[in-house]
Amino acid sequence: MIKLENVTYTYSEGGPFQMTAVDNVNLTINKDELVGLIGHTGSGKSTLIQMMNGLIKPTSGRVFVDGKELHNKKTKMSDIRFKVGLVMQYPEYQLFEETVYKDIAFGPINMDLPDFEIKRRVEFACDAVGLERELLDKSPFDLSGGQKRRAAIAGVIAMQPEVLILDEPTAGLDPSGRDEILYRIRDMHRRAGMAVVLVSHSMEDIANMADRIVVMNKGKVALDGKPAEIFGRREELESFGLSVPQVTSITHKLREKGYELPKGIHTVSEAVYEILKLKKGAGDNV
Amino acid sequence: MEPIIRTENLKFSYKNQEDGRTYEVLKGIDMEVRKGEFLCVLGHNGSGKSTLAKHFNSILVPTEGKVFVGDMDTSDEDKLFDIRQRVGMVFQNPDNQIVATIVEEDIAFAPENLGLPREEIISRVDFALKTVNMEAYRNHAPHKLSGGQKQRVAIAGVLAMMPEVIVLDEPTAMLDPVGRKEIMNTIKTLNREKGMTVVLITHYMDEAAEADRILVMDKGKIKMEGTPKEVFSKVDEVKAIGLDVPQATALAFELNKNGFNLPLDILNTEDCVSNIIKELEND
């Protein structure tokens, strides 16, 4: 769906503050994937996702969306933007219309869709993020923090992109607000078959959500694999300034003490399942 | 312990300009911040915790009831400067709190405004930079620092006022894991080594687990109060309020449902590991 080929991005190239944020990255995001993108601040993840929908142009290398090359005269940029929806950090700061409806409709209106289709999409997006339809007539500024965040995400979903990229969608939300948004994202991913790229600093969120994890460090893809593989490499993650979920540390310590547990356990339910097996196993040995 | 901030039946409401309705955010709060403690306030978005915090240094004043800092009433305008000097606030976004183009100038901003002599300003800046472990960055430009470093500069800016209480409203929400750890270490240094009273508002349960005492807010009221062990061991109650427990506690809770007999006040990795081992050995 999205393919990056030898992509490099350098800020202020040739100037005294030249800095390479993304360094020769090759990465493919497939349809039907939910990819977690992690890396400490300054590792290049935000620059990387901005290149995925053509918001910025790589200094060198090529980006393809659905087989079409970006920054090529034959490719219409607006088509790419409709295909790859990008939800930035704190998207609620970008709400600007008089009503929630108009705000969510902004994208579809710019796609020149007929009115009935715009309405259908606004309602679809509203349901998809779990926003009550009664709120559509309100001013976005009257919503609570969590509702604003969801309204802003709905504005991107209303364009029905094939890939949805979210930069820290749960930052600043409380646990139930966080769970609600993550549940909605996963639901959309499963039901609408939308590919999702989720950028997060929360290892717990990534562990609970992603099928695949891409770890960025110093502008390069440092690790790429399934959650169990990635979280099984605790020392490496820590050397990149990242961490593992607490349950991974717990099971890792148990492994060190000689208990037979699989490497890279990363959810509470998985840990419960595996530890229960140990208890039974210990019983059998006696 | 002696209270340093105290609220008496604190109520706060505001009128929404658009629909003309009055919303009550705080519905009668009686609480205190004790001298030298590390207090954590938890609650979901809209529970009133930030509104409560803003009453601690008179950014907001009660609609009804009273808030005292020491023996000063926060609604007494003549006391505003004294109150602000005793209770300093740090907010979520470090970019909104930094005013100068050089780190040391930013930290000197408050003491300069207090009209202090030059030597005193310099010694306070030194102290503040040292406390947050940012001495090496004294002549750097704040916008080139990482999120955690910027937030430490913001904390240093507050420390330079030499407050007795520092209130931090979700200071780690925008930071990566390293930045979060830096800020938590700074907070612990302030409290444990410098004896400063700390109030931390957060959504991160692992941060709350480090506090001496937790207050849980829900719908404008205080719902739970106690040590982290007391609060988090009530897993069902905490979850019903829309909050979470640390993963170690959640793991113990789930294992107990399946025949384990672990104590429910497990908060950290080490406790969890040693208790699971004990249980497995007893099998």
PDB file of C-alpha atoms in Angstrom, chain B residues 61-184:
ATOM      1  CA  VAL B  61     -10.829  31.154  43.197  1.00  0.00           C
ATOM      2  CA  PRO B  62     -13.744  29.192  44.667  1.00  0.00           C
ATOM      3  CA  THR B  63     -17.344  30.015  43.783  1.00  0.00           C
ATOM      4  CA  GLU B  64     -18.176  28.711  47.250  1.00  0.00           C
ATOM      5  CA  GLY B  65     -16.032  27.490  50.121  1.00  0.00           C
ATOM      6  CA  LYS B  66     -12.431  28.346  50.858  1.00  0.00           C
ATOM      7  CA  VAL B  67      -8.888  27.459  49.907  1.00  0.00           C
ATOM      8  CA  PHE B  68      -5.997  28.282  52.223  1.00  0.00           C
ATOM      9  CA  VAL B  69      -2.286  28.296  51.523  1.00  0.00           C
ATOM     10  CA  GLY B  70      -0.803  28.334  55.004  1.00  0.00           C
ATOM     11  CA  ASP B  71      -3.135  30.803  56.687  1.00  0.00           C
ATOM     12  CA  MET B  72      -3.691  32.873  53.543  1.00  0.00           C
ATOM     13  CA  ASP B  73      -7.105  32.798  51.883  1.00  0.00           C
ATOM     14  CA  THR B  74      -6.548  32.405  48.126  1.00  0.00           C
ATOM     15  CA  SER B  75      -9.465  34.708  47.335  1.00  0.00           C
ATOM     16  CA  ASP B  76      -7.688  37.562  49.122  1.00  0.00           C
ATOM     17  CA  GLU B  77      -6.207  39.552  46.226  1.00  0.00           C
ATOM     18  CA  ASP B  78      -3.634  41.257  48.440  1.00  0.00           C
ATOM     19  CA  LYS B  79      -2.055  37.855  49.084  1.00  0.00           C
ATOM     20  CA  LEU B  80      -1.789  36.870  45.430  1.00  0.00           C
ATOM     21  CA  PHE B  81       1.966  37.394  45.096  1.00  0.00           C
ATOM     22  CA  ASP B  82       2.741  35.613  48.358  1.00  0.00           C
ATOM     23  CA  ILE B  83       0.586  32.682  47.338  1.00  0.00           C
ATOM     24  CA  ARG B  84       2.121  32.412  43.870  1.00  0.00           C
ATOM     25  CA  GLN B  85       5.569  32.496  45.410  1.00  0.00           C
ATOM     26  CA  ARG B  86       4.769  29.678  47.794  1.00  0.00           C
ATOM     27  CA  VAL B  87       2.959  27.468  45.289  1.00  0.00           C
ATOM     28  CA  GLY B  88       4.468  27.086  41.819  1.00  0.00           C
ATOM     29  CA  MET B  89       2.788  25.406  38.845  1.00  0.00           C
ATOM     30  CA  VAL B  90       4.162  23.397  35.924  1.00  0.00           C
ATOM     31  CA  PHE B  91       1.889  22.575  32.992  1.00  0.00           C
ATOM     32  CA  GLN B  92       1.641  19.932  30.294  1.00  0.00           C
ATOM     33  CA  ASN B  93       3.293  21.623  27.363  1.00  0.00           C
ATOM     34  CA  PRO B  94       6.826  22.879  28.039  1.00  0.00           C
ATOM     35  CA  ASP B  95       6.750  25.008  24.883  1.00  0.00           C
ATOM     36  CA  ASN B  96       4.059  27.207  26.406  1.00  0.00           C
ATOM     37  CA  GLN B  97       6.037  27.855  29.573  1.00  0.00           C
ATOM     38  CA  ILE B  98       9.408  28.902  28.264  1.00  0.00           C
ATOM     39  CA  VAL B  99       9.781  32.622  27.573  1.00  0.00           C
ATOM     40  CA  ALA B 100      13.460  33.348  26.939  1.00  0.00           C
ATOM     41  CA  THR B 101      15.880  32.304  24.199  1.00  0.00           C
ATOM     42  CA  ILE B 102      18.617  31.071  26.549  1.00  0.00           C
ATOM     43  CA  VAL B 103      18.032  28.505  29.282  1.00  0.00           C
ATOM     44  CA  GLU B 104      19.540  30.525  32.144  1.00  0.00           C
ATOM     45  CA  GLU B 105      17.652  33.669  31.148  1.00  0.00           C
ATOM     46  CA  ASP B 106      14.436  31.729  31.180  1.00  0.00           C
ATOM     47  CA  ILE B 107      15.088  30.469  34.680  1.00  0.00           C
ATOM     48  CA  ALA B 108      16.076  33.968  35.835  1.00  0.00           C
ATOM     49  CA  PHE B 109      12.771  35.389  34.598  1.00  0.00           C
ATOM     50  CA  ALA B 110      10.824  34.938  37.834  1.00  0.00           C
ATOM     51  CA  PRO B 111      13.547  36.004  40.297  1.00  0.00           C
ATOM     52  CA  GLU B 112      14.196  39.073  38.140  1.00  0.00           C
ATOM     53  CA  ASN B 113      10.538  39.939  38.401  1.00  0.00           C
ATOM     54  CA  LEU B 114      10.710  39.520  42.128  1.00  0.00           C
ATOM     55  CA  GLY B 115      13.271  42.333  42.066  1.00  0.00           C
ATOM     56  CA  LEU B 116      15.962  40.264  43.766  1.00  0.00           C
ATOM     57  CA  PRO B 117      19.615  41.365  43.853  1.00  0.00           C
ATOM     58  CA  ARG B 118      21.866  40.027  41.119  1.00  0.00           C
ATOM     59  CA  GLU B 119      23.877  37.650  43.317  1.00  0.00           C
ATOM     60  CA  GLU B 120      20.690  36.127  44.652  1.00  0.00           C
ATOM     61  CA  ILE B 121      19.342  35.645  41.127  1.00  0.00           C
ATOM     62  CA  ILE B 122      22.546  33.904  40.062  1.00  0.00           C
ATOM     63  CA  SER B 123      22.586  31.617  43.068  1.00  0.00           C
ATOM     64  CA  ARG B 124      18.941  30.673  42.509  1.00  0.00           C
ATOM     65  CA  VAL B 125      19.539  29.935  38.841  1.00  0.00           C
ATOM     66  CA  ASP B 126      22.504  27.761  39.822  1.00  0.00           C
ATOM     67  CA  PHE B 127      20.451  25.941  42.405  1.00  0.00           C
ATOM     68  CA  ALA B 128      17.528  25.376  40.017  1.00  0.00           C
ATOM     69  CA  LEU B 129      19.714  24.128  37.174  1.00  0.00           C
ATOM     70  CA  LYS B 130      21.568  21.797  39.480  1.00  0.00           C
ATOM     71  CA  THR B 131      18.414  20.384  40.993  1.00  0.00           C
ATOM     72  CA  VAL B 132      16.938  19.436  37.606  1.00  0.00           C
ATOM     73  CA  ASN B 133      20.346  18.272  36.408  1.00  0.00           C
ATOM     74  CA  MET B 134      20.538  20.708  33.500  1.00  0.00           C
ATOM     75  CA  GLU B 135      23.707  22.641  34.387  1.00  0.00           C
ATOM     76  CA  ALA B 136      25.389  21.596  31.154  1.00  0.00           C
ATOM     77  CA  TYR B 137      22.657  23.323  29.153  1.00  0.00           C
ATOM     78  CA  ARG B 138      22.732  26.698  30.861  1.00  0.00           C
ATOM     79  CA  ASN B 139      23.668  28.629  27.701  1.00  0.00           C
ATOM     80  CA  HIS B 140      21.650  26.533  25.269  1.00  0.00           C
ATOM     81  CA  ALA B 141      18.609  27.625  23.325  1.00  0.00           C
ATOM     82  CA  PRO B 142      15.496  25.984  24.832  1.00  0.00           C
ATOM     83  CA  HIS B 143      13.919  25.171  21.464  1.00  0.00           C
ATOM     84  CA  LYS B 144      16.809  22.861  20.632  1.00  0.00           C
ATOM     85  CA  LEU B 145      16.302  20.723  23.726  1.00  0.00           C
ATOM     86  CA  SER B 146      14.351  17.463  23.913  1.00  0.00           C
ATOM     87  CA  GLY B 147      10.866  17.429  25.446  1.00  0.00           C
ATOM     88  CA  GLY B 148      12.108  16.080  28.770  1.00  0.00           C
ATOM     89  CA  GLN B 149      14.890  18.651  28.910  1.00  0.00           C
ATOM     90  CA  LYS B 150      12.491  21.489  28.106  1.00  0.00           C
ATOM     91  CA  GLN B 151      10.125  20.343  30.794  1.00  0.00           C
ATOM     92  CA  ARG B 152      13.037  20.251  33.265  1.00  0.00           C
ATOM     93  CA  VAL B 153      13.835  23.852  32.312  1.00  0.00           C
ATOM     94  CA  ALA B 154      10.195  24.737  33.003  1.00  0.00           C
ATOM     95  CA  ILE B 155      10.469  23.064  36.410  1.00  0.00           C
ATOM     96  CA  ALA B 156      13.722  24.924  37.092  1.00  0.00           C
ATOM     97  CA  GLY B 157      11.940  28.184  36.250  1.00  0.00           C
ATOM     98  CA  VAL B 158       9.445  27.440  39.001  1.00  0.00           C
ATOM     99  CA  LEU B 159      12.150  26.303  41.446  1.00  0.00           C
ATOM    100  CA  ALA B 160      13.945  29.616  41.040  1.00  0.00           C
ATOM    101  CA  MET B 161      11.004  31.193  42.872  1.00  0.00           C
ATOM    102  CA  MET B 162      11.842  28.903  45.800  1.00  0.00           C
ATOM    103  CA  PRO B 163       8.267  27.759  46.320  1.00  0.00           C
ATOM    104  CA  GLU B 164       7.308  25.391  49.123  1.00  0.00           C
ATOM    105  CA  VAL B 165       4.909  23.454  46.946  1.00  0.00           C
ATOM    106  CA  ILE B 166       5.279  22.536  43.311  1.00  0.00           C
ATOM    107  CA  VAL B 167       2.121  21.501  41.461  1.00  0.00           C
ATOM    108  CA  LEU B 168       2.618  19.643  38.185  1.00  0.00           C
ATOM    109  CA  ASP B 169      -0.369  19.231  35.875  1.00  0.00           C
ATOM    110  CA  GLU B 170       0.346  16.243  33.599  1.00  0.00           C
ATOM    111  CA  PRO B 171       3.970  17.221  33.074  1.00  0.00           C
ATOM    112  CA  THR B 172       4.803  14.018  31.178  1.00  0.00           C
ATOM    113  CA  ALA B 173       1.795  13.783  28.851  1.00  0.00           C
ATOM    114  CA  MET B 174       3.743  14.965  25.824  1.00  0.00           C
ATOM    115  CA  LEU B 175       7.014  13.170  26.535  1.00  0.00           C
ATOM    116  CA  ASP B 176       8.559   9.909  25.338  1.00  0.00           C
ATOM    117  CA  PRO B 177       9.543   7.166  27.830  1.00  0.00           C
ATOM    118  CA  VAL B 178      12.994   8.660  28.446  1.00  0.00           C
ATOM    119  CA  GLY B 179      11.560  12.138  28.991  1.00  0.00           C
ATOM    120  CA  ARG B 180       8.978  10.696  31.377  1.00  0.00           C
ATOM    121  CA  LYS B 181      11.657   8.954  33.385  1.00  0.00           C
ATOM    122  CA  GLU B 182      13.718  12.172  33.565  1.00  0.00           C
ATOM    123  CA  ILE B 183      10.772  14.113  34.942  1.00  0.00           C
ATOM    124  CA  MET B 184       9.835  11.412  37.456  1.00  0.00           C
TER     125      MET B 184
END
